[in-house]
Coordinates of C-alpha atoms in Angstrom, one line a residue:
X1 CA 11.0 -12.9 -26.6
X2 CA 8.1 -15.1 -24.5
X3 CA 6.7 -12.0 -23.0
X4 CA 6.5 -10.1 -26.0
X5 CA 4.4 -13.2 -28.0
X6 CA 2.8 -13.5 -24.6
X7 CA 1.5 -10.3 -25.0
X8 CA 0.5 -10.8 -28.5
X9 CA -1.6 -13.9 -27.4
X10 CA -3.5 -12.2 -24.9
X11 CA -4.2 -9.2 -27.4
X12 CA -5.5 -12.0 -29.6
X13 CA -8.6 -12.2 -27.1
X14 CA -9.5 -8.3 -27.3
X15 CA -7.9 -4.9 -27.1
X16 CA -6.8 -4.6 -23.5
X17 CA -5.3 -1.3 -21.7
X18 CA -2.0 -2.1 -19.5
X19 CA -2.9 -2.8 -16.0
X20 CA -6.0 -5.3 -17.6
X21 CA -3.1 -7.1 -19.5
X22 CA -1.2 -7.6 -16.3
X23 CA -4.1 -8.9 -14.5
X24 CA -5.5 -11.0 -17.9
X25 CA -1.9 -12.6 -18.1
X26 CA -1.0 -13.0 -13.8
X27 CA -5.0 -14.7 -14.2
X28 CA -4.3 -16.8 -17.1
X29 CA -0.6 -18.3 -16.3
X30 CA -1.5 -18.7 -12.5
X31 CA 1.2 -18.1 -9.1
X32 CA 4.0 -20.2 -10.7
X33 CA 5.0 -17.7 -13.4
X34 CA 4.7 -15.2 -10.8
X35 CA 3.6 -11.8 -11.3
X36 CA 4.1 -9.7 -13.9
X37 CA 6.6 -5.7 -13.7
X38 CA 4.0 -3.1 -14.7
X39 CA 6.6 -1.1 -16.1
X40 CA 8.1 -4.5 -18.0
X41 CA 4.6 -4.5 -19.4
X42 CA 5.0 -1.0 -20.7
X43 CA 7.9 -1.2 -21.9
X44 CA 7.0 -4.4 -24.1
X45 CA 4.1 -2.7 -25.4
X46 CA 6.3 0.4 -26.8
X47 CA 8.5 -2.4 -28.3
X48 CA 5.2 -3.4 -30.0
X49 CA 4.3 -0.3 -31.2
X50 CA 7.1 0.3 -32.7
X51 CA 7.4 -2.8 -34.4
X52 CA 3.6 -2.4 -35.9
X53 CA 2.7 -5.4 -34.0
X54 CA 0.3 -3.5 -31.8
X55 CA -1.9 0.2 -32.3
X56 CA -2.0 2.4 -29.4
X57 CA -5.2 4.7 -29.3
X58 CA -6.7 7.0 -26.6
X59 CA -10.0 6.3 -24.6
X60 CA -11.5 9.0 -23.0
X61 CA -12.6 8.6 -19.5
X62 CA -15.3 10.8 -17.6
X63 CA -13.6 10.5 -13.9
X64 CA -10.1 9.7 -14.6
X65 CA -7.7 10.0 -16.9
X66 CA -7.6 8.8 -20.8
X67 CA -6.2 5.2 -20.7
X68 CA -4.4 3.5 -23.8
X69 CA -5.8 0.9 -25.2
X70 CA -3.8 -1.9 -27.4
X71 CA -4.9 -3.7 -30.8
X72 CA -3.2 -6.3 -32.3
X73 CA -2.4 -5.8 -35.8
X74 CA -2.6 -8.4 -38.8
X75 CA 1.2 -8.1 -38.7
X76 CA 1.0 -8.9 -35.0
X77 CA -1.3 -11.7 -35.4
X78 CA 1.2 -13.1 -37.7
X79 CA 4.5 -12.6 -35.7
X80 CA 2.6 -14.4 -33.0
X81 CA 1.1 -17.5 -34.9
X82 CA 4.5 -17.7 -36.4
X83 CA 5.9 -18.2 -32.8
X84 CA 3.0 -20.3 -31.3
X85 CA 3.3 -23.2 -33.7
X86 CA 7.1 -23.4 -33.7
X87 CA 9.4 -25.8 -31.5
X88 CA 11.1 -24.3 -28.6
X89 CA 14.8 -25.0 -28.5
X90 CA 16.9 -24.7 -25.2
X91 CA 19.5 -22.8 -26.0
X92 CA 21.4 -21.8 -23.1
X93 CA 21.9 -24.9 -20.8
X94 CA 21.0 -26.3 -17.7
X95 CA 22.2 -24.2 -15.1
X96 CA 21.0 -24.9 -11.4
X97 CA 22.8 -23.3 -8.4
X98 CA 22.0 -26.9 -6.8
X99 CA 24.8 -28.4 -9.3
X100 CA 27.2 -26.0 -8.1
X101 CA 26.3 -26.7 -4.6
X102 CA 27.3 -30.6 -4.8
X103 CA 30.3 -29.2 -6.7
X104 CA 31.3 -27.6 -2.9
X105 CA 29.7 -30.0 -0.3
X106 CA 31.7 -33.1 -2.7
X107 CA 35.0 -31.0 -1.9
X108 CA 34.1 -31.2 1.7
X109 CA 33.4 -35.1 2.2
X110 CA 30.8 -36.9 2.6
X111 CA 28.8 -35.4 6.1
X112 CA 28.8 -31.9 3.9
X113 CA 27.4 -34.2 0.9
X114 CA 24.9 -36.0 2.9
X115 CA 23.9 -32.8 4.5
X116 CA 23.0 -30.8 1.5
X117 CA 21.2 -34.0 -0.1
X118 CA 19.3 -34.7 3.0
X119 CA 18.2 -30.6 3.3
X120 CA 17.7 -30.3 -0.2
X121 CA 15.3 -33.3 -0.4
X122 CA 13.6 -32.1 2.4
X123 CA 13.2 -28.4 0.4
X124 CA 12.0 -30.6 -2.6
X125 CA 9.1 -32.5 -0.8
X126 CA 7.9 -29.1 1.0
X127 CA 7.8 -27.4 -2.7
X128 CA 5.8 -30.8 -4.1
X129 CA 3.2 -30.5 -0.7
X130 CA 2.5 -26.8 -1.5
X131 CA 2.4 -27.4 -5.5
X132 CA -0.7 -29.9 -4.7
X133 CA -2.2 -27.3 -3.0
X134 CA -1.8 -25.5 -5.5
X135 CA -3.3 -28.1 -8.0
X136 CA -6.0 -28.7 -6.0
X137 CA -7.4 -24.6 -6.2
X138 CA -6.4 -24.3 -9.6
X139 CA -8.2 -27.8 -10.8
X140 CA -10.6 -25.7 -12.9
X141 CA -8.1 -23.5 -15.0
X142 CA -6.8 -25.2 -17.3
X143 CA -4.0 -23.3 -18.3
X144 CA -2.7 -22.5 -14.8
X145 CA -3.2 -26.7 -13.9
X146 CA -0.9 -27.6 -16.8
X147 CA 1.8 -25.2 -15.7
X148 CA 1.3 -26.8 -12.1
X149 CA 1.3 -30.1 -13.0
X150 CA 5.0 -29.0 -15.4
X151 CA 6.4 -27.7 -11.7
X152 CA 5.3 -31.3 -9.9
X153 CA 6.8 -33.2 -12.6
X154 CA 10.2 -30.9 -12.8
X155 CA 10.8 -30.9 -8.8
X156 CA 10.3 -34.9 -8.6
X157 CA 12.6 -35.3 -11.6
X158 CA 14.9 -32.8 -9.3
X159 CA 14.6 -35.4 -6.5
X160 CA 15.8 -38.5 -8.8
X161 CA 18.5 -36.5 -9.2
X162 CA 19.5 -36.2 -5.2
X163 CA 19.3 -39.9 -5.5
X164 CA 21.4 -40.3 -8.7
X165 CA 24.1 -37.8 -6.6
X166 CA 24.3 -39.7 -3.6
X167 CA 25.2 -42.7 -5.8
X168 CA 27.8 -40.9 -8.0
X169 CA 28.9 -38.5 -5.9
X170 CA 29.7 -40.8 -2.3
X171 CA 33.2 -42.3 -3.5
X172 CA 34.2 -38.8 -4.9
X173 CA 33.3 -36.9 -1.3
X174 CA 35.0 -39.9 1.0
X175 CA 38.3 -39.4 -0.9
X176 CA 38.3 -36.0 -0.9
X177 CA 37.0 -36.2 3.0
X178 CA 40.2 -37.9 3.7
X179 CA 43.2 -36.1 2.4
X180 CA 45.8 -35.1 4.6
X181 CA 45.6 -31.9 5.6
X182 CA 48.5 -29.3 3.4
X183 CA 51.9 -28.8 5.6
X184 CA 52.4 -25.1 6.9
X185 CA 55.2 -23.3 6.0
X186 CA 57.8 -23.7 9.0
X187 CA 56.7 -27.5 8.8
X188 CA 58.0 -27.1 5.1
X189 CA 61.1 -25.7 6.2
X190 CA 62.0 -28.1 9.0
X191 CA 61.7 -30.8 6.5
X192 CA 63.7 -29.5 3.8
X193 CA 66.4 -28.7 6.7
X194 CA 66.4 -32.4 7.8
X195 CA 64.2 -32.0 11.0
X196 CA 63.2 -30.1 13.6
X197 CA 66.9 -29.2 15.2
X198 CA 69.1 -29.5 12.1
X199 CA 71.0 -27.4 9.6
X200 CA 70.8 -27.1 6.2
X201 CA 72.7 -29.9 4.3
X202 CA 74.4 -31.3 7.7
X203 CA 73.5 -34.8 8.8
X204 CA 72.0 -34.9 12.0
X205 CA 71.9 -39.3 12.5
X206 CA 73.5 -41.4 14.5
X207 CA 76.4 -41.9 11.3
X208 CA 76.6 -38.4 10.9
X209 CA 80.3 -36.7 10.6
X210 CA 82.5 -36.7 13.9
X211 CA 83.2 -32.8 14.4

């Protein structure tokens, strides 16, 4: 569970009370993790307890309440080092609503394809302009740089991808974009009655029956 080594990693540093975690970890990751569920935060640490990972002990304050503060165990200090030097694996796919959305705008032809390429690539070059913004306040934290710099690389490798769309995509949208539109019903059934004025299984032609 990230959080949980996270956690574990930050404790590593120095005991730490809840809300200083949240601010320790929301100061060390930076503003693209985003911030971090105070309650999620507690609710990790009694997970942590629990699993011996982490001590909770009482510190007595003179004009507020006792706080808890958290120590990381030899046990935790091994579950984490155990984590931090093994390989990540993907496990569960790329999913990215953007795939399904060329999934629909192919099935409507190419002006609904061309449209959600040309506003999505517009989305993606906003995101990169306020992502060197970012880079350029962050340029002294390391840690929160890096993570940056992972977000720049990942939204222009999600613009190549517009382009690679537009190439593989165009042929599939224009036949699509072009299919006759379905017959209704009573246009069904004038058909299968041999035209608009006729009865079923009587010719209605020029060498039709005499009466």
């Amino acid at each position: 569970m990230p959080l949980q080594h996270a956690v574990l990693a930050l404790l590593k540093q120095r005991p730490s009370h809840g809300y200083e975690l949240k601010a320790q970890f929301e100061e060390t990751i930076g503003p693209q993790w985003g911030g971090l569920n105070i309650g999620h935060l507690y609710q990790i640490l009694e997970r942590l307890v629990r699993d011996g990972y982490v001590t909770r002990s009482q510190v007595a304050q003179t004009d507020r309440p006792d706080k808890n503060l958290y120590t990381l165990t030899p046990a935790g200090e091994a579950e984490m080092h155990a984590w931090a030097t093994t390989a990540w694996i993907r496990t569960g796919g790329f999913r990215d609503e953007v795939f399904l959305k060329l999934l629909g705008a192919a099935a409507l032809g190419t002006q609904a394809l061309a449209a959600l390429i040309d506003t999505q690539r517009q989305t993606y070059l906003s995101e990169l302009a306020g992502l060197a913004q970012q880079r350029r306040a962050h340029a002294a934290e390391p840690l929160v740089a890096l993570l940056i710099d992972a977000a720049v690389a990942h939204t222009k490798a999600d613009l190549a991808l517009l382009d690679s769309a537009e190439r593989h995509l165009s042929t599939m949208a224009a036949e699509r974009g072009v299919q006759k539109p379905r017959a209704s019903a009573a246009e069904r059934r004038r058909s299968a009655m041999g035209g608009a004025g006729g009865e079923p299984g009587r010719k209605t032609g020029p060498w039709s029956d005499s009466a």
